[in-house]
Short mmCIF file of C-alpha atoms and ligand atoms in Angstrom, two decimals:
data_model
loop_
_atom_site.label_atom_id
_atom_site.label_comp_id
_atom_site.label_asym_id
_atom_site.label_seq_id
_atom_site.Cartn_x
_atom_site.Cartn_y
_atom_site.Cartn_z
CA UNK A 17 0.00 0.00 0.00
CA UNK A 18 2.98 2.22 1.09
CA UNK A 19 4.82 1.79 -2.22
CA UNK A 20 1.45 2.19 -4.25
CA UNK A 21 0.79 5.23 -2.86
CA UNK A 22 4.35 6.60 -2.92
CA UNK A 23 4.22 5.91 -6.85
CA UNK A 24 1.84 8.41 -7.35
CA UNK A 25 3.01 10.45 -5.52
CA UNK A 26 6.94 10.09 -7.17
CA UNK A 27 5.18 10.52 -10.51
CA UNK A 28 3.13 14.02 -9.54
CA UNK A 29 0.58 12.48 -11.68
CA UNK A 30 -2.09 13.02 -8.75
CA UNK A 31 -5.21 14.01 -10.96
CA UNK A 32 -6.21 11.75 -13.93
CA UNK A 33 -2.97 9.51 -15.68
CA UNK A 34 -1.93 6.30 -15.76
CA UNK A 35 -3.44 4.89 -12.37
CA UNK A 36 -6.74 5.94 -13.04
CA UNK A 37 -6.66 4.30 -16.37
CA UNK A 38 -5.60 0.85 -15.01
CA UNK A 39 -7.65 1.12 -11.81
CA UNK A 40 -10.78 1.41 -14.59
CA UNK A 41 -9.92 -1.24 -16.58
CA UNK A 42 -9.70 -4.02 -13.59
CA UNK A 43 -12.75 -2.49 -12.12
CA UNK A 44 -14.27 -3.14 -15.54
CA UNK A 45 -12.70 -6.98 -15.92
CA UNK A 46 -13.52 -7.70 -12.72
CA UNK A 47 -17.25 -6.42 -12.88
CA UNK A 48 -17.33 -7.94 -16.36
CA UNK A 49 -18.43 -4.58 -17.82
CA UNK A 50 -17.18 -2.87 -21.19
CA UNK A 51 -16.65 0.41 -19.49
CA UNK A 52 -15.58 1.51 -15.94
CA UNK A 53 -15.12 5.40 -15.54
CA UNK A 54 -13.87 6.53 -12.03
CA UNK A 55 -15.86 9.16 -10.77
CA UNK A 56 -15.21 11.13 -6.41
CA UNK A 57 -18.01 9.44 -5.22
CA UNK A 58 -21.09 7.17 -5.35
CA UNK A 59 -23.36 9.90 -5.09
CA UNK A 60 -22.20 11.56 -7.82
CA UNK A 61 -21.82 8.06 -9.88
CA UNK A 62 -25.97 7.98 -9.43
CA UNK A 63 -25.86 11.85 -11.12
CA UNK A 64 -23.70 11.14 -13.92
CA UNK A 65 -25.98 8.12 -14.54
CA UNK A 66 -29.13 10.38 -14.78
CA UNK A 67 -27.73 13.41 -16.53
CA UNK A 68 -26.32 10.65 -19.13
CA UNK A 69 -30.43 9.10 -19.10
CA UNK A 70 -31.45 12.47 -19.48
CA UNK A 71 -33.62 12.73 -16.75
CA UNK A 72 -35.31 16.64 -16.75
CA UNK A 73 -38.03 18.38 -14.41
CA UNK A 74 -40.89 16.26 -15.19
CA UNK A 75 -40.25 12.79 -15.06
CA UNK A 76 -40.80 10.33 -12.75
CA UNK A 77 -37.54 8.13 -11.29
CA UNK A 78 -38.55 5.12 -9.08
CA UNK A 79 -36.42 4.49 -5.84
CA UNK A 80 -36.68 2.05 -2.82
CA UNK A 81 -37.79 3.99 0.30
CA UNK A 82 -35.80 1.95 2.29
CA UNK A 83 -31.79 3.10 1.20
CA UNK A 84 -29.19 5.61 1.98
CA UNK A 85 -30.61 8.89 1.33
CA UNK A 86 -28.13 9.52 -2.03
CA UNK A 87 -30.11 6.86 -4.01
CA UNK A 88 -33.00 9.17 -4.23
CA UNK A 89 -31.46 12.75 -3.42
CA UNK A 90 -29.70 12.27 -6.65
CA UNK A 91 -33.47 12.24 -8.60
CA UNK A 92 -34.27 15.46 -7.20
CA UNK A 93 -31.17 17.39 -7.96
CA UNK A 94 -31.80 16.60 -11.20
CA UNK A 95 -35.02 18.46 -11.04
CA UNK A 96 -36.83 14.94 -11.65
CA UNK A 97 -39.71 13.74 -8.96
CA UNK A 98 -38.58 10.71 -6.98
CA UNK A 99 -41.52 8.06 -6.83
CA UNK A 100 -40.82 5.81 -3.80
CA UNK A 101 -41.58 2.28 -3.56
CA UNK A 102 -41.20 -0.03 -0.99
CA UNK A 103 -39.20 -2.95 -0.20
CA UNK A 104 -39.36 -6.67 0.53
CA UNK A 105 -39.30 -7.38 4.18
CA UNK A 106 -37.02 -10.58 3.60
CA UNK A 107 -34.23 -9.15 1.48
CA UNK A 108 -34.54 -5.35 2.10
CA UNK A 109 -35.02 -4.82 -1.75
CA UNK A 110 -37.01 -2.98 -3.95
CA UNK A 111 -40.62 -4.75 -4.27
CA UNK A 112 -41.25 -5.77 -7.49
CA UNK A 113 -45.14 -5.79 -7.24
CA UNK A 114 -45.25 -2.57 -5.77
CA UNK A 115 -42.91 -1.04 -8.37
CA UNK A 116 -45.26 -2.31 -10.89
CA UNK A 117 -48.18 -0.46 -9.17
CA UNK A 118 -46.35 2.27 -8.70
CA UNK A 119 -45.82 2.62 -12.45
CA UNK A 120 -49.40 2.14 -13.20
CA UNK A 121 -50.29 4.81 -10.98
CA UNK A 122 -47.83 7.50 -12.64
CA UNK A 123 -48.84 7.04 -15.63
CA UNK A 124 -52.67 6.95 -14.70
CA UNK A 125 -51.98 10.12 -13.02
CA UNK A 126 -50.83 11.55 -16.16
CA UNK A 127 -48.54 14.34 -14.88
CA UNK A 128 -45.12 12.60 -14.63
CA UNK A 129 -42.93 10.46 -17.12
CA UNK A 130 -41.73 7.67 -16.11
CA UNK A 131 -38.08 7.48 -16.73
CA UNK A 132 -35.89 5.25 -14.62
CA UNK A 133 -36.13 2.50 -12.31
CA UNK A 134 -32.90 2.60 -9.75
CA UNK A 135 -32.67 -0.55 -7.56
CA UNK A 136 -30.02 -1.07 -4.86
CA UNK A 137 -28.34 -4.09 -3.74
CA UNK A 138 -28.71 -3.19 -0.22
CA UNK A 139 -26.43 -4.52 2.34
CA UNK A 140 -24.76 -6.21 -0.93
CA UNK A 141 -27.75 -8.52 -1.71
CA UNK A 142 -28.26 -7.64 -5.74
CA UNK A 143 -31.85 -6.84 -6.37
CA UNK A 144 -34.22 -9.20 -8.05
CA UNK A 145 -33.24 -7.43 -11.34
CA UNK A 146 -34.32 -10.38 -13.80
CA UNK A 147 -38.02 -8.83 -12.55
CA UNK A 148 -37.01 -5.54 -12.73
CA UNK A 149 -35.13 -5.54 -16.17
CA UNK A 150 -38.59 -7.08 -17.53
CA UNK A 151 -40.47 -4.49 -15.98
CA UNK A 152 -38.09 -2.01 -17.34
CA UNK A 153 -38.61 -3.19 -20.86
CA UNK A 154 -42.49 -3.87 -20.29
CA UNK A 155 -42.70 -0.09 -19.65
CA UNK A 156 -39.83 1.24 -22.07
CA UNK A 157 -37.59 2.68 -18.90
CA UNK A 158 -33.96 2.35 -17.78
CA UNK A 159 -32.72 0.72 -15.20
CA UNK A 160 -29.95 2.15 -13.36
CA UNK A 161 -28.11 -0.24 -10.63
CA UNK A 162 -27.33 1.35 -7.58
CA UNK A 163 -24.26 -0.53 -6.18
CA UNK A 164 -22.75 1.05 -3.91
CA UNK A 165 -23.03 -1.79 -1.40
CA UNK A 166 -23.45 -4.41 -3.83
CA UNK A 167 -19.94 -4.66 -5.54
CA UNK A 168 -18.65 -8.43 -5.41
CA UNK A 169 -22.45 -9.91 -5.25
CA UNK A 170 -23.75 -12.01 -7.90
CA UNK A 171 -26.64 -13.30 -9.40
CA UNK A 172 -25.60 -17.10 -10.79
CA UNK A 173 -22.48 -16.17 -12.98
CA UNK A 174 -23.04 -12.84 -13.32
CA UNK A 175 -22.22 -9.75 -10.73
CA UNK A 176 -23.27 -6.95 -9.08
CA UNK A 177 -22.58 -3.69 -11.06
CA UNK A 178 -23.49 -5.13 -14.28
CA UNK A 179 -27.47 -5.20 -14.36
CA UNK A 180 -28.65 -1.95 -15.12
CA UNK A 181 -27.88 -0.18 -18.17
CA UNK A 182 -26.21 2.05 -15.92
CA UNK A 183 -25.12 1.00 -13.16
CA UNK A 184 -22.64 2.44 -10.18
CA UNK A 185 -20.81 2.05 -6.79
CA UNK A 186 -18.94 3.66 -4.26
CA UNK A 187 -15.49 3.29 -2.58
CA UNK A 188 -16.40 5.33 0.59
CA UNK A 189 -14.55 3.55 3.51
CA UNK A 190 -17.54 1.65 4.80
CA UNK A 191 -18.54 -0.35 1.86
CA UNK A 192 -17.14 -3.60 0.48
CA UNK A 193 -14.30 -1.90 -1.37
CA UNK A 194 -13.30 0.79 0.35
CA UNK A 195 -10.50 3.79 -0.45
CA UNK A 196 -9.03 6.07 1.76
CA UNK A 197 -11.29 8.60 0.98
CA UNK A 198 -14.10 9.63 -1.15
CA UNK A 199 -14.97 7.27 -4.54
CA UNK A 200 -16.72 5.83 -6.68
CA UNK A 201 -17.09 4.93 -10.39
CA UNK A 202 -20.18 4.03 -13.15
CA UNK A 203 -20.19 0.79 -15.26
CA UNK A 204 -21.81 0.27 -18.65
CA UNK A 205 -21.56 -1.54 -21.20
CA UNK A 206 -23.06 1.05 -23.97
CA UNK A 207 -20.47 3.22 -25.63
CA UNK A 208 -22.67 6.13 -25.87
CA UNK A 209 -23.32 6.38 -22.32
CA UNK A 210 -19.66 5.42 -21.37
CA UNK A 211 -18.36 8.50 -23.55
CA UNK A 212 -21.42 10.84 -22.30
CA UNK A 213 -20.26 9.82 -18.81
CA UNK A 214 -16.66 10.59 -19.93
CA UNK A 215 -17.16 14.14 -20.67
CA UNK A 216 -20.17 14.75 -18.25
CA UNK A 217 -17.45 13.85 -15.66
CA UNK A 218 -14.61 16.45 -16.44
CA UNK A 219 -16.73 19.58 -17.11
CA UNK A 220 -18.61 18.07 -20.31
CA UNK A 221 -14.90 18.20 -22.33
CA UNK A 222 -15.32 17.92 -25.93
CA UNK A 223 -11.82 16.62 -28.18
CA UNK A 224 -10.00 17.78 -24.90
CA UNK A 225 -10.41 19.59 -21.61
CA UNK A 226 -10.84 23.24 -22.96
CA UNK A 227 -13.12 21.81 -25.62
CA UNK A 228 -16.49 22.02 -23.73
CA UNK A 229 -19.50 20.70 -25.57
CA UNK A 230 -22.07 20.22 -22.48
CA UNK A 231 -22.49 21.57 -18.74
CA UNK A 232 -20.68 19.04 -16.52
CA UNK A 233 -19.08 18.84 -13.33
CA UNK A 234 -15.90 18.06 -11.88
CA UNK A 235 -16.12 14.65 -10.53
CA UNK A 236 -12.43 12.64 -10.98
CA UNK A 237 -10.92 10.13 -8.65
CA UNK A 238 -8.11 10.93 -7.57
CA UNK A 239 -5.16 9.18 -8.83
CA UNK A 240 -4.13 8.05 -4.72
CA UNK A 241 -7.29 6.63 -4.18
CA UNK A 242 -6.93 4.54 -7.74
CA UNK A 243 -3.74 3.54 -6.24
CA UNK A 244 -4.95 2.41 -3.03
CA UNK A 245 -7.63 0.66 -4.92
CA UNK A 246 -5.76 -1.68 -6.95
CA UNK A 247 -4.11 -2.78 -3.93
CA UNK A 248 -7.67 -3.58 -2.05
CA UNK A 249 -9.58 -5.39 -5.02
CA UNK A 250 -6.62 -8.26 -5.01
CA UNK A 251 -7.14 -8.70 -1.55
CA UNK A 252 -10.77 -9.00 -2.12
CA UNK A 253 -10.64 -10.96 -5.28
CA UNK A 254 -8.22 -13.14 -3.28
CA UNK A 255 -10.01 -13.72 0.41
CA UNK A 256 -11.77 -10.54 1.01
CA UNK A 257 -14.73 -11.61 -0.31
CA UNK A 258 -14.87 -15.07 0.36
CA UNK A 259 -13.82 -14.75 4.13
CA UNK A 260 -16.79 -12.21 4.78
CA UNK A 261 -19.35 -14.19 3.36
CA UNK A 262 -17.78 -17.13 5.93
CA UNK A 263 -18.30 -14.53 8.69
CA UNK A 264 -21.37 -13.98 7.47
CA UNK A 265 -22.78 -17.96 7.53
CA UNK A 266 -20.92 -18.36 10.82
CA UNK A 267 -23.34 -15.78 12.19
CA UNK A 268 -26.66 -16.85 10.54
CA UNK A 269 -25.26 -20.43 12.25
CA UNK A 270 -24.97 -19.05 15.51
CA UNK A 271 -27.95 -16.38 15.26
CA UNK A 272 -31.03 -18.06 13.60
CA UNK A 273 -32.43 -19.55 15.98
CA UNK A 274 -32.49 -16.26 18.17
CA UNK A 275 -33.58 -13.20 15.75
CA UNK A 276 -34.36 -13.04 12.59
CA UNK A 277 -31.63 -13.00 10.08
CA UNK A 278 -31.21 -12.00 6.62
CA UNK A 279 -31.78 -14.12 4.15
CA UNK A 280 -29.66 -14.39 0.71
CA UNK A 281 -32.41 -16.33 -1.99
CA UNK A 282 -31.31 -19.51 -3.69
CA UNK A 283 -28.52 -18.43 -6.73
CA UNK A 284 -27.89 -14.91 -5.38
CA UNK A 285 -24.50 -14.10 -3.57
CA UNK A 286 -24.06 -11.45 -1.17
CA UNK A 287 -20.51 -9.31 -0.74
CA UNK A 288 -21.97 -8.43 2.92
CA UNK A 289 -21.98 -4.42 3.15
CA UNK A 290 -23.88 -4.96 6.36
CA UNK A 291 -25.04 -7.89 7.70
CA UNK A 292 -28.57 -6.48 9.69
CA UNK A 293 -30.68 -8.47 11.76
CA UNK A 294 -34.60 -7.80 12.68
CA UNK A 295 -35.65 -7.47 16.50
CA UNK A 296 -39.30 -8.13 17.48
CA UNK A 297 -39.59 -3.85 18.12
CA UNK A 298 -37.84 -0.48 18.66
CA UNK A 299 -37.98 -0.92 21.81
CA UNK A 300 -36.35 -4.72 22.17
CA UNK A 301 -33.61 -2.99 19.90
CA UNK A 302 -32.72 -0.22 21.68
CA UNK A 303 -32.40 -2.42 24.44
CA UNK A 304 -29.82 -4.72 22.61
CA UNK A 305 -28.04 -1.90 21.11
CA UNK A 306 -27.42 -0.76 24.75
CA UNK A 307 -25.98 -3.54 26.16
CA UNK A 308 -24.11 -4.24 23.09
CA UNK A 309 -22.47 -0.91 23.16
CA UNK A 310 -21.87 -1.73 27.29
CA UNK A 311 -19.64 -4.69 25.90
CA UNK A 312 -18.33 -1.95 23.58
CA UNK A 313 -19.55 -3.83 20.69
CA UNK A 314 -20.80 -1.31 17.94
CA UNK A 315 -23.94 -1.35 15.72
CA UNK A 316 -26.11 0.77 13.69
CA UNK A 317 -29.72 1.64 12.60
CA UNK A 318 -29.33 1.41 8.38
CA UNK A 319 -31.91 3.00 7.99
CA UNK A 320 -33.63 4.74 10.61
CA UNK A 321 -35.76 6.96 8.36
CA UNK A 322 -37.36 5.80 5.30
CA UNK A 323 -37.07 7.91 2.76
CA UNK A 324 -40.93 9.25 2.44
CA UNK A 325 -40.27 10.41 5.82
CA UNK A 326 -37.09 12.42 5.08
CA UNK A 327 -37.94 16.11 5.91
CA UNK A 328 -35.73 16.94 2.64
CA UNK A 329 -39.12 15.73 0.54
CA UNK A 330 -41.77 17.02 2.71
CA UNK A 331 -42.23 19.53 -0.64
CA UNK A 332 -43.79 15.78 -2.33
CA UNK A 333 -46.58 15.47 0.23
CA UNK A 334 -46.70 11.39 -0.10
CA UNK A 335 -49.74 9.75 1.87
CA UNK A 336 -49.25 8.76 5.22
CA UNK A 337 -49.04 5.19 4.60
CA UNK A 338 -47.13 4.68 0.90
CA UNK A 339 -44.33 2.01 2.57
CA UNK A 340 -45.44 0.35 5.45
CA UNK A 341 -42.87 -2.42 5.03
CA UNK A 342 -39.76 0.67 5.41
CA UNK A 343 -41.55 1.88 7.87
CA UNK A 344 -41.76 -1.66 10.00
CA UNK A 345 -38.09 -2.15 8.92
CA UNK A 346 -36.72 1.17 9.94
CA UNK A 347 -38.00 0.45 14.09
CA UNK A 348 -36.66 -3.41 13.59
CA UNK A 349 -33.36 -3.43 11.93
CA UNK A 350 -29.80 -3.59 13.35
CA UNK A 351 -26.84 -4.29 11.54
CA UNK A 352 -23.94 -5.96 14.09
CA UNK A 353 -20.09 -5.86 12.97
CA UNK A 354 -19.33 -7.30 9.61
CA UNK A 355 -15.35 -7.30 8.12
CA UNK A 356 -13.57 -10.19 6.49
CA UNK A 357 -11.06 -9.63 9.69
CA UNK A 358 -13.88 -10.16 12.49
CA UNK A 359 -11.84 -13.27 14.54
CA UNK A 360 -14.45 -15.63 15.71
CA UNK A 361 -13.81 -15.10 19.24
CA UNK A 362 -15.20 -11.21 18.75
CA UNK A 363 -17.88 -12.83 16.96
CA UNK A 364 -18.97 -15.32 19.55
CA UNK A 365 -18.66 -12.59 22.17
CA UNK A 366 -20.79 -10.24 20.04
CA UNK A 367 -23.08 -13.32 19.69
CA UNK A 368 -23.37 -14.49 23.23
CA UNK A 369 -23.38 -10.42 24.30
CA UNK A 370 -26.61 -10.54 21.85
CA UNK A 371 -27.85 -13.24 23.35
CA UNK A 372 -27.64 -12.35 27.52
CA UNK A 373 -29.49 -9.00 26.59
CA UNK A 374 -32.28 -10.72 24.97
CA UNK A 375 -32.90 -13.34 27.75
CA UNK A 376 -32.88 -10.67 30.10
C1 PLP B 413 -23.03 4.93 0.21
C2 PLP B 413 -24.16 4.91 -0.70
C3 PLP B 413 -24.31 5.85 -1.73
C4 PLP B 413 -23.43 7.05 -1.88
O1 PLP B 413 -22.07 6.79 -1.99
P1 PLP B 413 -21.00 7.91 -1.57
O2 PLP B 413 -19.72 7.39 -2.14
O3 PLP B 413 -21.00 7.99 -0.08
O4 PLP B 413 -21.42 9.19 -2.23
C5 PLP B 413 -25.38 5.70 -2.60
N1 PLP B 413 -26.26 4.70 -2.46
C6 PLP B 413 -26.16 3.79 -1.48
C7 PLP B 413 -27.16 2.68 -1.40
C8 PLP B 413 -25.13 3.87 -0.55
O5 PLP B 413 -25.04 2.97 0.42
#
């Protein structure tokens, strides 16, 4: 990591150049995309992905309610109208049946045009895209994949970051590949949208950088970060991946019989973002994350707030009750530790810490 780091650093090369280039193109292999472009984060991956859709004031984007708050922030500062949908309560993904009624109701509404579909692998289960993709052709819309905790899941053969049109991830810290910093990047395997994407994300460059054919933005990795993430996808490629998913089973082993947890459908392969759990109630959970965090054992509410709660879209007055299933999930879930480094004593202890608080 030292020496990777120190190359870029030795070569002065620290925006755009030669690491970027090969960071992309194993990104891309690895995925098994035609394009990879490297982009500062995973929130602005999701914009780059809409601008290059050409989503406009007017149309209608659909977007799990239960997610991190980028997946559907990203709709609105495009100027587009986020329609939220809600989620399985098994896998925490989008709900196929209620997507479906939720297109039938835009377009009976008449005032919105439905544009987009973006599903997220959440917690680094892919979404049931094989429905979704039919949908998405049933009703002439793109799909755009929303990755960000999905990179290294699969569905059969095929992986995460490769079943939207579009589709995008982030290397914030936290998720399965992480930089040391802010990241991200957007996969396709069109040519038109990788090149869009290209310009779009260095200030909508024409033949070269003071060529400027569209509004864009500035939105390059930096070439440290590409460094540090060559370094982290061998690891991952190598035992990363595989040794979280063991520390995953090891805990459905030791855990099922106690709570309820998640559940990864026959042919589907999870790269573990989070691994969450469901408590009988709020109150049962605050419990347990109290004496957890007594044994100093940290956890977290993903996601406390559904997103047709956020105050941020107040503006959309949704009814009261459009996601009942986020709203259950947002008083039940809590996601314990999860790295391919958790030894299984810390695991046992977080386990039998789990345990003690729930018998008591
Ligand atoms: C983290 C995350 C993002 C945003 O990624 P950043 O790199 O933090 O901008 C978008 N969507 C989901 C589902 C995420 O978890």
């Amino acid at each position: 990591m030292d020496q990777a780091i120190m190359e870029v650093v030795s070569s002065s090369a620290f925006v755009m150049g030669p690491k970027i280039k090969e960071m992309e193109a194993s990104f891309a292999e690895y995925v098994g995309a035609k394009h990879c472009i490297a982009c500062n984060s995973g929130t602005d991956a999701l914009l780059l992905a809409l601008k290059a859709f050409r989503v406009n004031p007017g149309d209608a984007v659909f977007v799990p309610s239960f997610t991190f708050f980028a997946s559907a922030e990203v709709i609105a500062m495009q100027g587009a109208t986020p329609v939220f949908v809600d989620v399985d309560p098994v896998t925490f993904n989008m709900d196929v049946a209620d997507l479906e009624r939720k297109i039938d109701q835009t377009i009976r509404k008449g005032k919105l045009t439905p544009k987009v579909i973006i599903a997220v692998d959440l917690f680094g289960l892919p979404a049931d895209f094989k429905a979704i993709r039919h949908l998405a052709e049933k009703y002439g819309l793109f799909v755009l994949e929303d990755g960000a905790q999905g990179f290294g899941g699969r569905i059969g053969q095929q992986k995460a970051c490769t079943f939207g049109h579009i589709s995008t991830t982030s290397f914030f810290p936290a998720k399965p590949v992480g930089c040391y910093g802010d990241g991200g990047a957007v996969f396709t395997d069109y040519d038109d949208f990788a090149d869009m994407i290209e310009s779009l994300h260095i200030h909508g460059k024409g033949s070269d950088r003071y060529d400027n054919v569209r509004i864009g933005m500035n939105s390059r990795l930096d070439s440290i970060q590409a460094a540090v993430l060559l370094v982290k996808l061998k690891a991952f490629k190598e035992y990363e991946l595989t040794d979280v998913n063991k520390v995953a089973d090891r805990y459905t082993q030791l855990l099922h019989d106690v709570v309820q947890t998640p559940m990864v459908p026959e042919g589907f392969y999870s790269s573990w973002a989070q691994y969450t759990i469901q408590l009988p109630d709020k109150e049962t959970r605050a419990k347990v994350q109290a004496d957890l965090k007594a044994s100093d054992i940290p956890t977290a509410i993903y996601y406390p707030i559904p997103m047709h709660r956020q105050t941020a879209f107040d503006y959309l007055n949704v009814e009261e009750n459009l996601c009942p299933v986020s709203d259950a999930l947002a008083d039940k879930v809590l996601s314990l530790p999860i790295h391919p480094y958790l030894t299984t004593a810390d695991q046992d202890l977080i386990c039998e810490t789990l345990k003690k608080s729930l018998n008591n």
